[in-house]
Coordinates of C-alpha atoms and ligand atoms in Angstrom, one line a residue:
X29 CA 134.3 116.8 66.3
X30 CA 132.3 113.6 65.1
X31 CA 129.9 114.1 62.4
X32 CA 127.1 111.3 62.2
X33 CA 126.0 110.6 59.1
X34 CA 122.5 110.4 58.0
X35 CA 121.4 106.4 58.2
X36 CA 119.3 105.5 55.1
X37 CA 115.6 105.7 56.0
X38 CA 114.4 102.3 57.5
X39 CA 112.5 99.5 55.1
X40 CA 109.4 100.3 57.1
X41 CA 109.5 104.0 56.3
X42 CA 110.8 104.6 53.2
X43 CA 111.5 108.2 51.7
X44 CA 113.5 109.2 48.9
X45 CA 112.2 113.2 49.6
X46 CA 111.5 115.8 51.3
X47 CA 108.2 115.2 53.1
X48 CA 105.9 118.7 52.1
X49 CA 103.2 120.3 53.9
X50 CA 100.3 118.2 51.5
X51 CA 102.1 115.2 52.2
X52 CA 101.6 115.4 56.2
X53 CA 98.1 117.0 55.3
X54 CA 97.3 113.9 53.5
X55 CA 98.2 111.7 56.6
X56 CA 95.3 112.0 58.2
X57 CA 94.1 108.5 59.9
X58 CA 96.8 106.6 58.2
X59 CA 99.9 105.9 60.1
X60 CA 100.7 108.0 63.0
X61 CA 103.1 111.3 62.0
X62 CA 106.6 111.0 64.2
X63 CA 107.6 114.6 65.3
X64 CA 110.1 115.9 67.5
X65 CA 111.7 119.0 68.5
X66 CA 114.8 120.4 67.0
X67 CA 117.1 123.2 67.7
X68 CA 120.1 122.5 66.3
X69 CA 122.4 120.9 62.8
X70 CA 123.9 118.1 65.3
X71 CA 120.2 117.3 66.4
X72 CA 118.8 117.7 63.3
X73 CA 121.0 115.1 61.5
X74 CA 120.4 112.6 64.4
X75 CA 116.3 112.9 64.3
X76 CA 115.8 113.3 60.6
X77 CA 115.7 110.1 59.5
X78 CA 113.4 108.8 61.9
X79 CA 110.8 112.0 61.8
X80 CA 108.3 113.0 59.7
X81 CA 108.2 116.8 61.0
X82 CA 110.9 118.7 62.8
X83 CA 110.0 121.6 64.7
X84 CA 111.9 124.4 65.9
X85 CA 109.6 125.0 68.7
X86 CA 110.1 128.2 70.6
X87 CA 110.2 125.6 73.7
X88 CA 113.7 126.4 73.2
X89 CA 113.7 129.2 75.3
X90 CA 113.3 127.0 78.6
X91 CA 115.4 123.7 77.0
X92 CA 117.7 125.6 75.5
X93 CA 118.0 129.1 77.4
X94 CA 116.9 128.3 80.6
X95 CA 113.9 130.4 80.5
X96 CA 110.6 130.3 83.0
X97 CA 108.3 130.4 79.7
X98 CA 108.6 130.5 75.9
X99 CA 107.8 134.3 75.9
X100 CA 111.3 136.2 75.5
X101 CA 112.2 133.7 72.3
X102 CA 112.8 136.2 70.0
X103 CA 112.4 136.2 66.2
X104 CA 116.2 136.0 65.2
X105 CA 116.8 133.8 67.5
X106 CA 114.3 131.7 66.5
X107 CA 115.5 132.1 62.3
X108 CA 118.9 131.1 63.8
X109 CA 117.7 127.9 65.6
X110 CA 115.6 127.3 61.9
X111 CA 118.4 127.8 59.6
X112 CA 120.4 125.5 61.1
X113 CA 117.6 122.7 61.3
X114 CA 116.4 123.3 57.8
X115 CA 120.0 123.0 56.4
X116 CA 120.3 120.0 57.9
X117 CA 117.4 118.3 57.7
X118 CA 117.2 116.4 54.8
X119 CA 113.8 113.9 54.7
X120 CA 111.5 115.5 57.6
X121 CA 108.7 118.5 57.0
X122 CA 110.8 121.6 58.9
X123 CA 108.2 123.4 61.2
X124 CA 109.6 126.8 62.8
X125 CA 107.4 128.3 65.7
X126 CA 106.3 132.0 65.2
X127 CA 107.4 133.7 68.4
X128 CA 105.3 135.7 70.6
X129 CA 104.4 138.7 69.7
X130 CA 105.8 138.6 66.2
X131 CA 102.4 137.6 64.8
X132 CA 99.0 138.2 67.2
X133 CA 99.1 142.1 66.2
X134 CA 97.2 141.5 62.8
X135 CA 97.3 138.9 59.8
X136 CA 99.4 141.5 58.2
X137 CA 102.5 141.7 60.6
X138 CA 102.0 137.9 60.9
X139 CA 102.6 137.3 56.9
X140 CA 105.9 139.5 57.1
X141 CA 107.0 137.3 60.0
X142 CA 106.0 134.4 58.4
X143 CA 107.5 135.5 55.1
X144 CA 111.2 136.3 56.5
X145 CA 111.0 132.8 58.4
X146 CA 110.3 130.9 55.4
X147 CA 113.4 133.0 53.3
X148 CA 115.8 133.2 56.0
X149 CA 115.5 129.3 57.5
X150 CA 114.4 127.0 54.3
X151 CA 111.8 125.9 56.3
X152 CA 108.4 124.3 55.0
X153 CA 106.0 125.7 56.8
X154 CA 105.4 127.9 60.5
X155 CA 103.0 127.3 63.4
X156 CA 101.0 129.3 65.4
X157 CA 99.4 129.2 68.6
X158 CA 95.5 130.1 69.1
X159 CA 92.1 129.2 67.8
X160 CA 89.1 130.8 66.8
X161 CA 90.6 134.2 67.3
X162 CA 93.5 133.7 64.8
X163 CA 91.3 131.6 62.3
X164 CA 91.5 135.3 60.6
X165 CA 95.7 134.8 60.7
X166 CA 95.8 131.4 59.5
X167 CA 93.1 132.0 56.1
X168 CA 95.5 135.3 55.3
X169 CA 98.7 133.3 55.7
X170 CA 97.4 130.1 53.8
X171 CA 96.1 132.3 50.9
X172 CA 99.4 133.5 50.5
X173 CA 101.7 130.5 50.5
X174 CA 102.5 130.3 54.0
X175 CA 101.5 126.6 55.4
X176 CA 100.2 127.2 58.5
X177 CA 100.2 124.4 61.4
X178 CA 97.8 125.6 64.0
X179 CA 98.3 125.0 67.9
X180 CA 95.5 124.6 70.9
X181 CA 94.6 123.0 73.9
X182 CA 97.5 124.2 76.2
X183 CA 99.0 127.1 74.5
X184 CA 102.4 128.2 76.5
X185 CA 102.3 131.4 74.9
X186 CA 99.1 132.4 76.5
X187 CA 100.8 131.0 80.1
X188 CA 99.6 134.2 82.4
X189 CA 96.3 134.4 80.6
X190 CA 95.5 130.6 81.1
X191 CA 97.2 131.2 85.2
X192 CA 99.9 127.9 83.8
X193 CA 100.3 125.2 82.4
X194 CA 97.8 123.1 83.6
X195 CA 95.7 120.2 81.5
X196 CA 92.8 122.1 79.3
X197 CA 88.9 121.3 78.4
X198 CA 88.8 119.9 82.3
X199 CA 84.9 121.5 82.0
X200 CA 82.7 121.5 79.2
X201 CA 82.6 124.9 78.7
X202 CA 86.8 124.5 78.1
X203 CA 86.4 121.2 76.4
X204 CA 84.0 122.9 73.5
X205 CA 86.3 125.2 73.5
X206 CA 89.1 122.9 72.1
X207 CA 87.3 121.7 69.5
X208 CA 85.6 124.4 68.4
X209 CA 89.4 126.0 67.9
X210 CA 90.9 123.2 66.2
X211 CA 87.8 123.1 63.7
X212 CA 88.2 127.1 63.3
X213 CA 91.7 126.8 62.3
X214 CA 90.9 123.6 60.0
X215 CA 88.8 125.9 58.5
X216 CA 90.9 128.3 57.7
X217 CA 93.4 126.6 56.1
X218 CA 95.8 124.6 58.6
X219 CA 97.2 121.5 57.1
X220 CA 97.5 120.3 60.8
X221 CA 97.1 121.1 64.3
X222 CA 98.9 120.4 67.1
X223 CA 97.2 119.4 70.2
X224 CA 98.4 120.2 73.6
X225 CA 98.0 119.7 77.3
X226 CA 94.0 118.5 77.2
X227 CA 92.0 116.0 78.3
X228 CA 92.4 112.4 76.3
X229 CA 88.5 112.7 75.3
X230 CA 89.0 116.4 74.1
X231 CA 92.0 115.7 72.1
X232 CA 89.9 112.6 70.4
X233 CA 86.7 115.0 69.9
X234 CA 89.2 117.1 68.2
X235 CA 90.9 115.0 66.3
X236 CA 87.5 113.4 65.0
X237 CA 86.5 117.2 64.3
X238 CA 88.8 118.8 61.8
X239 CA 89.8 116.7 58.2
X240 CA 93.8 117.4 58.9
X241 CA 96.1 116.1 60.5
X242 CA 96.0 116.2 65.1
X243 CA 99.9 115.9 66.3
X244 CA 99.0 115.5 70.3
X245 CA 101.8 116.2 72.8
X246 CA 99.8 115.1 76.3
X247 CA 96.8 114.9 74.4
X248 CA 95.6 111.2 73.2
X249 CA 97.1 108.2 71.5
X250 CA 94.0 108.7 69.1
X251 CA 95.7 111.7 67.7
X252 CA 97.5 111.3 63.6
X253 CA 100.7 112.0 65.2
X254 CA 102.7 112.6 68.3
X255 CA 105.4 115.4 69.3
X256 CA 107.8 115.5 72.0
X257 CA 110.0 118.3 73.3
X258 CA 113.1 116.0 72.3
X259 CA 115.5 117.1 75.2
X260 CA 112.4 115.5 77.6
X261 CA 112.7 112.2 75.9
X262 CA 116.4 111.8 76.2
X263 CA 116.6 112.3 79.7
X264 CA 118.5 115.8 79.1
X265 CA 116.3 118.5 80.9
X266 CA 116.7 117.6 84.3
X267 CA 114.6 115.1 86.9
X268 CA 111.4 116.7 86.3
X269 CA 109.2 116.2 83.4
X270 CA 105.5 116.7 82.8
X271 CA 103.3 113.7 82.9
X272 CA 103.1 113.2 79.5
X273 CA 106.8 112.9 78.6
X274 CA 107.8 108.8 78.1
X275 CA 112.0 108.7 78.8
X276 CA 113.8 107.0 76.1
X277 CA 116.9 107.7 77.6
X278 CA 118.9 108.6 80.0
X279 CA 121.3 110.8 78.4
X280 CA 121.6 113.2 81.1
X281 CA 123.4 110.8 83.1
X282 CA 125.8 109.8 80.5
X283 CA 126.9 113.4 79.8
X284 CA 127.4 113.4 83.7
X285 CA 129.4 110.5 83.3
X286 CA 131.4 111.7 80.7
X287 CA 132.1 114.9 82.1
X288 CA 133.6 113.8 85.5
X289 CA 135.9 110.9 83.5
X290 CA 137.9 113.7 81.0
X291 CA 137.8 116.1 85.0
X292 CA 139.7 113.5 86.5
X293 CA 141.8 112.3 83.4
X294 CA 142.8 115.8 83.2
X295 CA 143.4 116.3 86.8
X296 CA 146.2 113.0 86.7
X297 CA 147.2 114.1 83.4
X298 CA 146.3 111.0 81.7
X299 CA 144.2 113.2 79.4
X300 CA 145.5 113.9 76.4
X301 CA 147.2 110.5 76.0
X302 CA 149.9 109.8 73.5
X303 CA 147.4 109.0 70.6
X304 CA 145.8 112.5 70.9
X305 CA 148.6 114.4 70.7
X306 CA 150.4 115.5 67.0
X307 CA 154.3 114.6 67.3
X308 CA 157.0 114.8 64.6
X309 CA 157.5 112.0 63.0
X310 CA 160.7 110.0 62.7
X311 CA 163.1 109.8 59.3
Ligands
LIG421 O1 107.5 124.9 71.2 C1 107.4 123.7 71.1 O2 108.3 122.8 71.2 C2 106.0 123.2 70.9 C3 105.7 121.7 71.0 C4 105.8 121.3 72.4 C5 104.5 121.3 70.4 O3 105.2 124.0 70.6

């Protein structure tokens, strides 16, 4: 196995440290925050010196397990996936999704959640989906040294409520909506918000709304950062992507690739060759 080592951060970004929840808080309007998604060390390593935030998003359960929705990712899984990211992860802000489920119950079971992510991964900081209705959840968790990043616009957890995963804030009744969610959880104490699935003109209402940090993921260039599901933008979760997702390669195909080369070396046995192999050496 190859390890890669971390490449120094580049002249334009340079970071001796850990990036901290204040830190990204206090990015608003300047340059745009680089996130991606990461679920495991190998990833980790790769991403980290290019990202300001890494998430373990709970989007694993469809990149990673194959799942229809994010729903059956449970909470050790999800401290699993974290642990590994946050122990490898050296420069970035680690972000680990609270699961379904695990949190929506009261602010109470959502601080002993929270509270066991934080010990058990080394993560920074969890995020949550919902608006005005956890605004309660967020304030309880902030108070209590938990930094929250909140979540709204398209929130996958809530996929058979919303009927899919379609665009939000299409009307105005949905559009106000947004908003009004990102401002609640603002208010209560999020140092940023991610912004998923809307409109362009609702995701830039939103952002101009709230004093923290918007990470958009199909939402609006105008957002303070971006966030892609990083399996999308390699070209590794299969032909079909959402609109929003830019390809920055193709790695799918070189996996392929690679795959059928060793099947056929090992089918001619010309796989393993004679420098792969361990033989005594002569006296
Ligand atoms: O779970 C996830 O990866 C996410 C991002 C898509 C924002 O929530």
């Amino acid at each position: 196995m190859s390890t890669v080592p971390n490449r120094p951060p580049s002249a334009e970004t340079p970071r001796r440290r850990r990036l901290t929840p204040p830190d990204i808080a206090a990015r608003k309007g300047a340059t745009p925050l680089v996130c991606l998604t990461a679920y495991s060390a190998p990833m980790a390593r790769l991403l980290d010196p290019h990202a300001d935030m890494l998430l373990v998003g709970d989007s694993m359960g469809m990149v990673v397990y194959g799942l229809p929705s994010t729903l059956a990712v449970g909470l050790d899984t999800i401290i699993h996936h974290g642990r590994a990211v946050a122990t490898a992860a050296e420069f970035a802000c680690v972000i680990v999704d609270l699961p379904f489920g695990s949190y929506q119950e009261s602010p109470q079971q959502a601080f002993r959640t929270a509270a066991r992510v934080l010990a058990e991964t080394g993560a920074a900081a969890v995020k949550l989906e919902g608006g005005q209705e956890m605004a309660e959840t967020v304030a309880f968790l902030s108070a209590r040294g938990v930094p929250v990043v909140g979540h709204v616009g398209l929130t996958p957890q809530a996929v058979n409520a919303l009927g899919g995963f379609r665009a939000r804030g299409r009307d105005s009744a949905e559009a106000e909506k947004v908003v009004a969610d990102a401002r609640a959880v603002a208010e209560a104490g999020a140092f940023c918000i991610v912004v998923e699935g809307t409109l362009e003109s609702v995701a830039q209402a939103a952002t101009a709304a709230v004093p923290v940090p918007t990470i958009g993921i199909g939402a609006a260039a105008e957002c303070d950062g971006q966030v892609l599901v990083t399996e999308d933008m390699l070209g590794l979760s299969g032909p079909r992507v959402p609109r929003f997702v830019k390809r920055y390669a193709d790695l799918g195909t070189q996996v392929e690739e690679a795959a059928a080369r060793f099947a056929e070396e090992v089918r001619t046995r010309r796989f393993p060759g004679p420098e792969q192999l361990y033989r005594a050496t002569r006296k």
